[in-house]
Amino acid sequence: MMFQDVRAVYFDLDDTLCGYWDAAKAALRETFELHPIPGYTTDEMTLHWAAAFRVFGADLKASGWYEQYCRTGEPTRNEQMRLTLERVGIADATLTKALGDTYARIRDERLTLFPDALEVLDVLREKGYPMGLITNGPADIQRQEAQTLGIESYFNPILIEGEMGFGKPIPEVFARALAAHSLEPHQTLMVGNSYKHDILPAIEAGWRTAWIRKPSDIPPSATGDAKPEELPAGSPAPDVEIRDLKEILPLLGL
Ligand SMILES: [Mg+2]
């Protein structure tokens, strides 16, 4: 049994337990359908949003937005919409805010757990495994997501980038998670969809790792030919790659 020593399981949230990218893509489409931009199709506006994101979202820390972003998702979300409109020659603060608000509302409405998630969380809870959540993103958005999905009560601790002021892959995040359960690193399993943010730092901390990889794991800001993240050449492999969260249960002997 691969994970026989594991005594606690930590999960990433977005695109590990729930389909955040799918919710974001649906919300973008619906936002530009509800607020049509004259002369541009919904698809064209979504591509403009993606192009703006690839510049703006790439380095929030260097651009001075990071502190605000940690507290709340609204300022960067609206700035992202302002930059999108700027690309099509529109400067309109009211429309900018309407687009940002609509996008946030619909994204939350469309957010759902993956079909395999609840069953796995229920089994682990029933078997007495402590579970934690380690998630990057603004404090208010990440709390809202956990509440919308109804999964807060499964996890202690819930470690959110926005609340800590730093996030994965910084080693301190994993040190905090480990300290919460007085366990050795090899007794802790990290389950996540991002090699760079979830898996590599957990391997470097001495944790066990399960990399969940789904074909849908492509962000809305990606270019049209983008593929899901691959294991970088020369990087250490996770203990296991999975397609479905249920695959971890037999590895734990459950
Ligand atoms: Mg994720």
Coordinates of N, CA, C and O in Angstrom, one line a residue, residues 79-151:
E79 N -10.1 45.7 -12.3 CA -9.0 46.2 -13.1 C -8.8 45.3 -14.4 O -8.5 45.9 -15.5
Q80 N -8.9 44.1 -14.2 CA -8.8 43.1 -15.3 C -9.9 43.4 -16.4 O -9.7 43.4 -17.6
M81 N -11.1 43.8 -15.9 CA -12.2 44.1 -16.9 C -11.9 45.5 -17.5 O -12.2 45.7 -18.7
R82 N -11.3 46.4 -16.7 CA -11.0 47.7 -17.3 C -10.0 47.6 -18.4 O -10.1 48.2 -19.5
L83 N -9.0 46.7 -18.2 CA -7.9 46.5 -19.2 C -8.5 45.8 -20.4 O -8.1 46.0 -21.6
T84 N -9.5 44.9 -20.2 CA -10.2 44.2 -21.3 C -10.9 45.2 -22.2 O -10.8 45.2 -23.4
L85 N -11.7 46.1 -21.6 CA -12.4 47.1 -22.3 C -11.4 48.1 -23.0 O -11.7 48.5 -24.1
E86 N -10.3 48.4 -22.4 CA -9.3 49.3 -22.9 C -8.8 48.7 -24.3 O -8.5 49.5 -25.2
R87 N -8.7 47.4 -24.4 CA -8.2 46.8 -25.6 C -9.2 47.0 -26.8 O -8.8 46.9 -27.9
V88 N -10.5 47.3 -26.5 CA -11.4 47.5 -27.6 C -11.8 49.0 -27.6 O -12.9 49.4 -28.1
G89 N -11.0 49.8 -27.0 CA -11.2 51.3 -27.0 C -12.3 51.9 -26.2 O -12.8 52.9 -26.5
I90 N -12.7 51.1 -25.1 CA -13.8 51.6 -24.3 C -13.2 52.0 -22.9 O -12.5 51.2 -22.3
A91 N -13.5 53.2 -22.4 CA -13.2 53.6 -21.0 C -14.5 53.9 -20.4 O -15.1 55.0 -20.7
D92 N -15.0 53.1 -19.5 CA -16.4 53.2 -18.9 C -16.4 52.6 -17.6 O -16.5 51.3 -17.5
A93 N -16.3 53.4 -16.5 CA -16.2 52.9 -15.2 C -17.4 52.1 -14.7 O -17.3 51.1 -14.0
T94 N -18.6 52.6 -15.1 CA -19.8 51.9 -14.8 C -19.9 50.5 -15.4 O -20.2 49.5 -14.7
L95 N -19.6 50.4 -16.7 CA -19.6 49.2 -17.4 C -18.5 48.2 -16.8 O -18.8 47.0 -16.6
T96 N -17.4 48.8 -16.5 CA -16.3 48.0 -15.9 C -16.8 47.3 -14.7 O -16.6 46.1 -14.5
K97 N -17.4 48.0 -13.8 CA -17.9 47.5 -12.5 C -19.0 46.5 -12.7 O -19.0 45.4 -12.1
A98 N -19.9 46.7 -13.7 CA -21.0 45.8 -14.0 C -20.4 44.5 -14.5 O -20.9 43.4 -14.1
L99 N -19.4 44.5 -15.4 CA -18.8 43.3 -15.9 C -18.1 42.5 -14.8 O -18.3 41.3 -14.7
G100 N -17.4 43.2 -13.9 CA -16.7 42.6 -12.8 C -17.7 41.9 -11.8 O -17.5 40.8 -11.4
D101 N -18.7 42.7 -11.5 CA -19.7 42.1 -10.5 C -20.5 40.9 -11.1 O -20.7 39.9 -10.4
T102 N -20.8 41.0 -12.4 CA -21.6 39.9 -13.0 C -20.7 38.7 -13.1 O -21.1 37.6 -12.8
Y103 N -19.5 38.9 -13.5 CA -18.5 37.8 -13.6 C -18.4 37.1 -12.3 O -18.4 35.8 -12.2
A104 N -18.2 37.8 -11.2 CA -18.0 37.2 -9.9 C -19.2 36.5 -9.4 O -19.1 35.4 -8.9
R105 N -20.4 37.1 -9.7 CA -21.7 36.4 -9.3 C -21.9 35.1 -10.0 O -22.2 34.1 -9.4
I106 N -21.7 35.1 -11.3 CA -22.0 33.9 -12.1 C -20.9 32.8 -11.8 O -21.2 31.6 -11.7
R107 N -19.7 33.2 -11.7 CA -18.6 32.3 -11.4 C -18.9 31.5 -10.1 O -18.8 30.3 -10.0
D108 N -19.4 32.2 -9.1 CA -19.8 31.6 -7.8 C -21.0 30.7 -8.0 O -21.0 29.6 -7.5
E109 N -22.0 31.1 -8.8 CA -23.1 30.3 -9.1 C -22.8 29.0 -9.8 O -23.4 27.9 -9.6
R110 N -21.8 29.1 -10.7 CA -21.4 27.9 -11.5 C -20.4 27.0 -10.9 O -20.1 25.9 -11.4
L111 N -19.9 27.4 -9.7 CA -18.9 26.6 -9.0 C -19.5 25.3 -8.4 O -20.4 25.4 -7.6
T112 N -18.9 24.1 -8.8 CA -19.4 22.9 -8.3 C -18.3 22.0 -7.9 O -17.2 22.0 -8.5
L113 N -18.5 21.1 -6.9 CA -17.5 20.1 -6.6 C -17.4 19.1 -7.7 O -18.4 18.8 -8.4
F114 N -16.3 18.5 -8.0 CA -16.1 17.4 -8.9 C -16.9 16.3 -8.3 O -17.1 16.1 -7.1
P115 N -17.5 15.4 -9.2 CA -18.4 14.3 -8.8 C -17.7 13.4 -7.8 O -18.3 12.8 -6.9
D116 N -16.3 13.3 -7.8 CA -15.6 12.4 -6.9 C -15.3 13.0 -5.6 O -14.9 12.2 -4.7
A117 N -15.5 14.3 -5.4 CA -14.9 14.9 -4.2 C -15.6 14.6 -2.9 O -14.9 14.2 -1.9
L118 N -16.9 14.7 -2.9 CA -17.6 14.6 -1.6 C -17.5 13.1 -1.1 O -17.3 13.0 0.1
E119 N -17.5 12.2 -2.0 CA -17.4 10.8 -1.5 C -16.0 10.6 -0.8 O -16.0 9.9 0.2
V120 N -15.0 11.1 -1.4 CA -13.7 10.9 -0.8 C -13.5 11.7 0.5 O -13.0 11.1 1.5
L121 N -14.1 12.9 0.6 CA -14.0 13.6 1.8 C -14.8 12.9 2.9 O -14.4 12.8 4.1
D122 N -15.9 12.3 2.5 CA -16.8 11.6 3.5 C -16.1 10.4 4.0 O -16.1 10.1 5.3
V123 N -15.4 9.6 3.1 CA -14.7 8.4 3.6 C -13.6 8.8 4.5 O -13.4 8.2 5.6
L124 N -12.8 9.8 4.1 CA -11.6 10.2 4.9 C -12.1 10.7 6.3 O -11.5 10.3 7.3
R125 N -13.2 11.4 6.3 CA -13.7 11.9 7.6 C -14.2 10.7 8.5 O -13.9 10.7 9.7
E126 N -14.9 9.8 7.9 CA -15.4 8.7 8.6 C -14.3 7.8 9.2 O -14.4 7.3 10.3
K127 N -13.2 7.7 8.4 CA -12.1 6.9 8.9 C -11.1 7.7 9.8 O -10.1 7.2 10.2
G128 N -11.5 8.9 10.1 CA -10.7 9.7 11.1 C -9.4 10.4 10.6 O -8.6 10.7 11.4
Y129 N -9.3 10.5 9.3 CA -8.1 11.3 8.8 C -8.4 12.8 9.0 O -9.3 13.3 8.5
P130 N -7.4 13.4 9.7 CA -7.5 14.9 9.7 C -7.3 15.4 8.3 O -6.4 14.9 7.6
M131 N -8.1 16.4 7.9 CA -7.9 17.0 6.5 C -7.7 18.5 6.6 O -8.3 19.1 7.5
G132 N -6.9 19.0 5.7 CA -6.7 20.4 5.7 C -6.8 20.9 4.2 O -6.8 20.1 3.3
L133 N -7.0 22.2 4.1 CA -7.2 22.8 2.8 C -6.1 23.8 2.6 O -5.8 24.6 3.6
I134 N -5.4 23.8 1.5 CA -4.4 24.8 1.2 C -4.7 25.5 -0.1 O -4.6 24.8 -1.1
T135 N -5.1 26.7 -0.1 CA -5.6 27.3 -1.3 C -5.1 28.7 -1.5 O -5.0 29.5 -0.6
N136 N -4.7 29.0 -2.8 CA -4.2 30.3 -3.1 C -5.4 31.2 -3.6 O -6.4 30.6 -4.2
G137 N -5.3 32.5 -3.4 CA -6.3 33.4 -3.9 C -6.7 34.4 -2.8 O -6.3 34.3 -1.7
P138 N -7.6 35.3 -3.1 CA -8.0 36.3 -2.2 C -8.8 35.7 -1.0 O -9.5 34.7 -1.2
A139 N -8.6 36.3 0.2 CA -9.3 35.8 1.4 C -10.8 35.7 1.2 O -11.4 34.6 1.5
D140 N -11.4 36.7 0.7 CA -12.9 36.7 0.6 C -13.4 35.7 -0.5 O -14.4 35.0 -0.2
I141 N -12.7 35.6 -1.6 CA -13.1 34.7 -2.6 C -13.0 33.2 -2.2 O -13.9 32.4 -2.4
Q142 N -11.8 32.9 -1.5 CA -11.6 31.5 -1.1 C -12.6 31.1 0.0 O -13.1 30.0 0.0
R143 N -12.8 32.0 0.9 CA -13.8 31.7 2.0 C -15.2 31.5 1.3 O -16.0 30.6 1.7
Q144 N -15.6 32.3 0.4 CA -16.9 32.2 -0.3 C -17.0 30.9 -1.1 O -18.0 30.2 -1.0
E145 N -15.9 30.5 -1.7 CA -15.9 29.2 -2.5 C -16.2 28.1 -1.5 O -17.0 27.2 -1.8
A146 N -15.4 28.0 -0.4 CA -15.6 26.9 0.5 C -17.0 26.9 1.1 O -17.6 25.8 1.3
Q147 N -17.6 28.1 1.3 CA -19.0 28.2 1.8 C -20.0 27.7 0.7 O -20.9 27.0 1.0
T148 N -19.8 28.2 -0.5 CA -20.7 27.9 -1.6 C -20.7 26.4 -1.8 O -21.8 25.8 -2.1
L149 N -19.5 25.7 -1.7 CA -19.4 24.3 -1.9 C -19.9 23.5 -0.7 O -20.0 22.3 -0.8
G150 N -20.0 24.2 0.5 CA -20.5 23.5 1.7 C -19.4 22.5 2.3 O -19.8 21.5 2.8
I151 N -18.1 22.8 2.1 CA -17.1 21.9 2.6 C -16.2 22.4 3.7 O -15.3 21.7 4.1

